[in-house]
Coordinates of C-alpha atoms in Angstrom, one line a residue:
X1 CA 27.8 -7.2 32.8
X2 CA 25.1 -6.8 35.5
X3 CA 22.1 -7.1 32.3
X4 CA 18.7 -7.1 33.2
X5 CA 17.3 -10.7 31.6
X6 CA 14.3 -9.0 30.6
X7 CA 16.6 -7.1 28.2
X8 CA 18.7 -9.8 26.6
X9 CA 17.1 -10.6 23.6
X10 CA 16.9 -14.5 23.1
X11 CA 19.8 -15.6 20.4
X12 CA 17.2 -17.9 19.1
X13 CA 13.4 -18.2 20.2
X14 CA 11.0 -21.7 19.3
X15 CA 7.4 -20.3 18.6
X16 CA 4.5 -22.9 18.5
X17 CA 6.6 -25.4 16.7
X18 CA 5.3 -28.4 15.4
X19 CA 6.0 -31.2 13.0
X20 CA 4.5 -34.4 11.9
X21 CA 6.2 -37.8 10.3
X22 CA 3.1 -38.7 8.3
X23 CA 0.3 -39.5 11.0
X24 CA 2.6 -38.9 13.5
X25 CA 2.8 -36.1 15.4
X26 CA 5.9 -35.3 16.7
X27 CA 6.6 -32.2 17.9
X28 CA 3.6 -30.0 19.1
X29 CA 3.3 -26.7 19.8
X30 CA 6.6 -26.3 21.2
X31 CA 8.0 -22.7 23.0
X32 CA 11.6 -22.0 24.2
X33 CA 14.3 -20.0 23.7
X34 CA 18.0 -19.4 24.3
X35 CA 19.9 -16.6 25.3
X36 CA 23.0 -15.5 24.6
X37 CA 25.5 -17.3 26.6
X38 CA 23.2 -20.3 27.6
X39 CA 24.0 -23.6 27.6
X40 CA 20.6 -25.5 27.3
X41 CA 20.1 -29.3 27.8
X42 CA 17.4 -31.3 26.2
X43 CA 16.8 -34.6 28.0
X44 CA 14.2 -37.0 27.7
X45 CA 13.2 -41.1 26.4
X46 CA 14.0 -42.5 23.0
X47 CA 11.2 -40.9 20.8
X48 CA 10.1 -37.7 23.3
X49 CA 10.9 -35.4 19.8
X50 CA 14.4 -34.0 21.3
X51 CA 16.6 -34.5 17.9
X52 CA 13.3 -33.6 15.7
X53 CA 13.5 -30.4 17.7
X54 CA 17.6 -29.7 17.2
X55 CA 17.4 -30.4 13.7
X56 CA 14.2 -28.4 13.0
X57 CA 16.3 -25.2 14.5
X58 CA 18.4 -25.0 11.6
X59 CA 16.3 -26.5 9.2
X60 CA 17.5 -30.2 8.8
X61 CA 13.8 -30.8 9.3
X62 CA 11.0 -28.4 7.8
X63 CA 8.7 -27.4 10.5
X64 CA 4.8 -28.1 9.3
X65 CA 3.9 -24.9 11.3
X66 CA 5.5 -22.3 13.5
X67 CA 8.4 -20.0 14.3
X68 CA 11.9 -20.1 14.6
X69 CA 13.3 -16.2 15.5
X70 CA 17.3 -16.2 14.9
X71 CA 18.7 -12.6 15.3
X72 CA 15.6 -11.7 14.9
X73 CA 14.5 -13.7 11.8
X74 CA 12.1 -16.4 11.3
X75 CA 14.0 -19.5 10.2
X76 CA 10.6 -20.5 9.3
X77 CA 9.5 -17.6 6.6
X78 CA 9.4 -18.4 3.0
X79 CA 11.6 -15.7 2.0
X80 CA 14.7 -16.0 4.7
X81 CA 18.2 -16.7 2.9
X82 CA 18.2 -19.7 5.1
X83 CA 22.1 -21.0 4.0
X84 CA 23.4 -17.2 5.1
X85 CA 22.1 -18.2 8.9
X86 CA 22.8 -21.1 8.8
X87 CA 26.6 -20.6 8.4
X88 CA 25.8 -18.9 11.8
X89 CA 24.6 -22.3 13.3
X90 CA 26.6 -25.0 14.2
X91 CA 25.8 -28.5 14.1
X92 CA 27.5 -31.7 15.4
X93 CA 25.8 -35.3 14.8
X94 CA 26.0 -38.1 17.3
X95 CA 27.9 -40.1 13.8
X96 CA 30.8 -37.5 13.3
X97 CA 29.6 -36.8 9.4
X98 CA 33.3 -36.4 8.3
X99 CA 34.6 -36.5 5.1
X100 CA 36.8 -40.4 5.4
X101 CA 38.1 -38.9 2.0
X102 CA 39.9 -35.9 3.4
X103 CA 42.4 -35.5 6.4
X104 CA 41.4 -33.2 9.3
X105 CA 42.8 -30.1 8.2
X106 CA 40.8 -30.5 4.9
X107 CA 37.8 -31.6 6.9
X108 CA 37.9 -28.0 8.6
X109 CA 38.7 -25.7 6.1
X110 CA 36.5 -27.2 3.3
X111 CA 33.1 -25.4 4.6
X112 CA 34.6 -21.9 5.4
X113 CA 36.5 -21.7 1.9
X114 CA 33.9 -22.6 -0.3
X115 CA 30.7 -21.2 1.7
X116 CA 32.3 -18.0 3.8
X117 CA 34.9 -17.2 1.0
X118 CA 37.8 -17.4 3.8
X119 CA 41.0 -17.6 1.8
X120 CA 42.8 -20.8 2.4
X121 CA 45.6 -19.0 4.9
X122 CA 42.6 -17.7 6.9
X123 CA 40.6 -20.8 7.0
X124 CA 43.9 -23.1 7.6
X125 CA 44.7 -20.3 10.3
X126 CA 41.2 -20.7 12.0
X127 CA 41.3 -24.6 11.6
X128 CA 44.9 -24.9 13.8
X129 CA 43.6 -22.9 16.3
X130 CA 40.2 -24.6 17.0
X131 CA 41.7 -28.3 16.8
X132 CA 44.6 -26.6 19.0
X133 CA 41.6 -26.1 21.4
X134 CA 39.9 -29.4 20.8
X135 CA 43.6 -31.1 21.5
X136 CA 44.2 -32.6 17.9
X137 CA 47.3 -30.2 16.7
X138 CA 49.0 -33.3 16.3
X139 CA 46.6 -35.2 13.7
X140 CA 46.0 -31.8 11.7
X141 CA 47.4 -34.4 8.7
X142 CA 45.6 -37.2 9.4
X143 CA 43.2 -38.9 7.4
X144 CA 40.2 -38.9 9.4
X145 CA 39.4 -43.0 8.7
X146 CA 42.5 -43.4 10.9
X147 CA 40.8 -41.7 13.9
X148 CA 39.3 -42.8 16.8
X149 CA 35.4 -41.9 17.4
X150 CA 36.5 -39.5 20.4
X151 CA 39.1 -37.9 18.1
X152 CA 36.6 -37.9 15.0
X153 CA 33.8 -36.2 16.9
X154 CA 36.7 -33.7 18.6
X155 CA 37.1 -32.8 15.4
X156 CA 33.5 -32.4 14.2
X157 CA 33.2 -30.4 16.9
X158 CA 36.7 -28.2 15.7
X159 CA 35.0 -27.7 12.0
X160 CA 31.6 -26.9 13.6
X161 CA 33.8 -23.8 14.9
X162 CA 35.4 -22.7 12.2
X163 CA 32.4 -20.9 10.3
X164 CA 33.1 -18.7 13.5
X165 CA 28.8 -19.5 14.4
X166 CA 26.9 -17.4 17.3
X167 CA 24.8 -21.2 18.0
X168 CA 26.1 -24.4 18.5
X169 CA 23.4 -27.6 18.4
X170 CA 24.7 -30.8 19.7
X171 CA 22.9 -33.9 18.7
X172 CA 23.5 -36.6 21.3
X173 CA 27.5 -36.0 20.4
X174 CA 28.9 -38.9 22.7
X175 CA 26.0 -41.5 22.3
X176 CA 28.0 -43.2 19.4
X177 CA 31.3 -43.3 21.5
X178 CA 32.9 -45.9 23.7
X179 CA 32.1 -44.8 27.3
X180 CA 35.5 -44.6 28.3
X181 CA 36.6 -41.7 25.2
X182 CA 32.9 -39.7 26.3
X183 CA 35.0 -37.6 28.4
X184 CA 37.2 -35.9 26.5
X185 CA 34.3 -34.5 24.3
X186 CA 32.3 -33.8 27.2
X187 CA 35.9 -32.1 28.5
X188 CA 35.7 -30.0 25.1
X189 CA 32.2 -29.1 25.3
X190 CA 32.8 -28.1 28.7
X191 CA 35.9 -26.0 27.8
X192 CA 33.2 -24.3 24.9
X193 CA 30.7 -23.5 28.0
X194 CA 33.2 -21.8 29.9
X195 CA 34.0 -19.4 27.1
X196 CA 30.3 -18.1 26.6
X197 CA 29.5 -20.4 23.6
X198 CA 25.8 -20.9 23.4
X199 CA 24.9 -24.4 22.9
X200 CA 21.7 -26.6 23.0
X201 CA 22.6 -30.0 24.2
X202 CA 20.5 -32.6 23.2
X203 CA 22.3 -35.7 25.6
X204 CA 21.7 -38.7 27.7
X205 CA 24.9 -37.4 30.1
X206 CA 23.1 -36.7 33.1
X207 CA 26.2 -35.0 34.5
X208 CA 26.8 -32.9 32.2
X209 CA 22.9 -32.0 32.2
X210 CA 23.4 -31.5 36.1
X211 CA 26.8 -29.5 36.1
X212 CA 27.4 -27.3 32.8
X213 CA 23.7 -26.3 31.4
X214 CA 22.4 -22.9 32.9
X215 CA 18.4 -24.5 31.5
X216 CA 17.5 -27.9 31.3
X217 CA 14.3 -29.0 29.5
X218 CA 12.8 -31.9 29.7
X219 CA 11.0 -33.8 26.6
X220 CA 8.2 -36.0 26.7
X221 CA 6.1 -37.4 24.0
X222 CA 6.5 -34.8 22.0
X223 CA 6.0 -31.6 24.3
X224 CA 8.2 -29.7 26.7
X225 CA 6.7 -31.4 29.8
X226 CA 9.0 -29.3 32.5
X227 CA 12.1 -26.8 32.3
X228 CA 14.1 -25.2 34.5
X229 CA 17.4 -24.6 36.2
X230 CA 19.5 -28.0 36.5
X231 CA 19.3 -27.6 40.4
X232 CA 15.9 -27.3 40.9
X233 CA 15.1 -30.2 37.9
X234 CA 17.6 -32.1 39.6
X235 CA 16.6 -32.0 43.2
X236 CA 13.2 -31.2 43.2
X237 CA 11.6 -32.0 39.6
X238 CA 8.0 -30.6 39.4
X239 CA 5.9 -33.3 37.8
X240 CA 5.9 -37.2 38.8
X241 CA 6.7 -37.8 34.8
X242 CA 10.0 -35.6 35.4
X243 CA 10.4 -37.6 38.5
X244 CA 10.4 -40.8 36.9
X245 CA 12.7 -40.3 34.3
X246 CA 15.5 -38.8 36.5
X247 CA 14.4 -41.2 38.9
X248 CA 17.9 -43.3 38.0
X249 CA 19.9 -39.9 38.0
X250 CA 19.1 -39.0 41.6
X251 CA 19.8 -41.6 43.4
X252 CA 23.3 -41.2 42.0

């Protein structure tokens, strides 16, 4: 290992991003970036731009202005074969966006058949082992309407893995879930951060803010107010604003 940082170059890079809802501005100028590896957290109020931001990273949203630099390409550029990087980009929603038509297995395999050109036996193969690591083996034949949310977004997370991406974007993943099933996908997200996945987190779990990110930024109103490592945001936040809204999560 032993890399300089100044020599990894960032897996994906924000540039001066912004984006507008009408007359409303919601993103502005916004810079970061992710390295390889990193698992980043972006925390912040209701309405502070955090899922406007995920979901401008792979293009869900169209950016009025700005870059987006994945493996050294701009997201952003007129010309960019956006659907061959975004294969490369995983996304999981905070409402699971399964097929209720198909049963997991299907739910896995349908995106690397018909996008990657996996054959079946390869995609099936892939699918086993990544709900194998998500612990749903035994519901590979379930229909997905007879799963519970924890299971459901498990298994969202499994199919976000089989296009084999080099980025994982999480969308408030547990916000939707009863809190006593929040753990097991935290315990799988976890278990994804331990094996070098890079992820941005956008979440309201505190915890897993504190404990599993290597960067935490924090949203507000539209702007990256403060970022930094999740001890020194946690313990000694810079600005009052940052303050304020951990306020509740220190004196935990």
């Amino acid at each position: 290992m032993g890399l300089d940082n100044a020599a990894v170059e960032p897996l994906i890079r924000v540039e001066n991003l912004r984006k507008s809802f009408g007359s409303h501005l919601v993103l502005k100028d916004i810079d970061f970036s992710v390295n390889p590896g990193e698992v980043v957290t972006i925390i912040g109020a209701s309405g502070s731009g955090k899922s406007t931001l995920l979901r401008c990273m792979n293009l869900l949203e169209t950016p009025d202005s700005g870059h987006i630099w994945f493996h050294g390409e701009d997201l952003a550029a007129d010309r960019v074969n956006i659907n061959r990087l975004r294969e490369k980009i995983g996304m999981v929603f905070q409402s699971f966006n399964l097929f209720n038509n198909k049963n997991v297995l299907d739910n896995c395999t349908l995106a690397p058949v018909t996008l990657k050109k996996m054959s079946k036996d390869e995609a099936e193969a892939e699918a086993r082992k990544n709900l194998e690591a998500v612990g749903l083996s035994d519901f590979i034949n379930a229909p997905a309407t007879s799963l519970s949310g924890g299971q459901k977004q498990r298994v969202a997370i499994a199919r976000a893995l089989c296009m084999k991406p080099d980025l994982m974007l999480f969308d408030e993943p547990t916000s939707a879930l009863d809190p006593e099933i929040v753990g097991e996908v935290l315990n799988v997200m976890r278990d994804l951060a331990a094996e070098g996945m890079t992820m941005v987190v956008v979440t309201h779990e505190m915890a897993f803010a504190k404990n599993v990110s290597d960067k935490v930024v924090f949203m507000d109103q539209g702007v990256i107010a403060e970022q930094g490592d999740p001890k020194q945001m946690f313990t000694n936040p810079q600005l009052p604003r940052t303050r304020e809204f951990l306020s509740r999560y220190l004196e935990d």
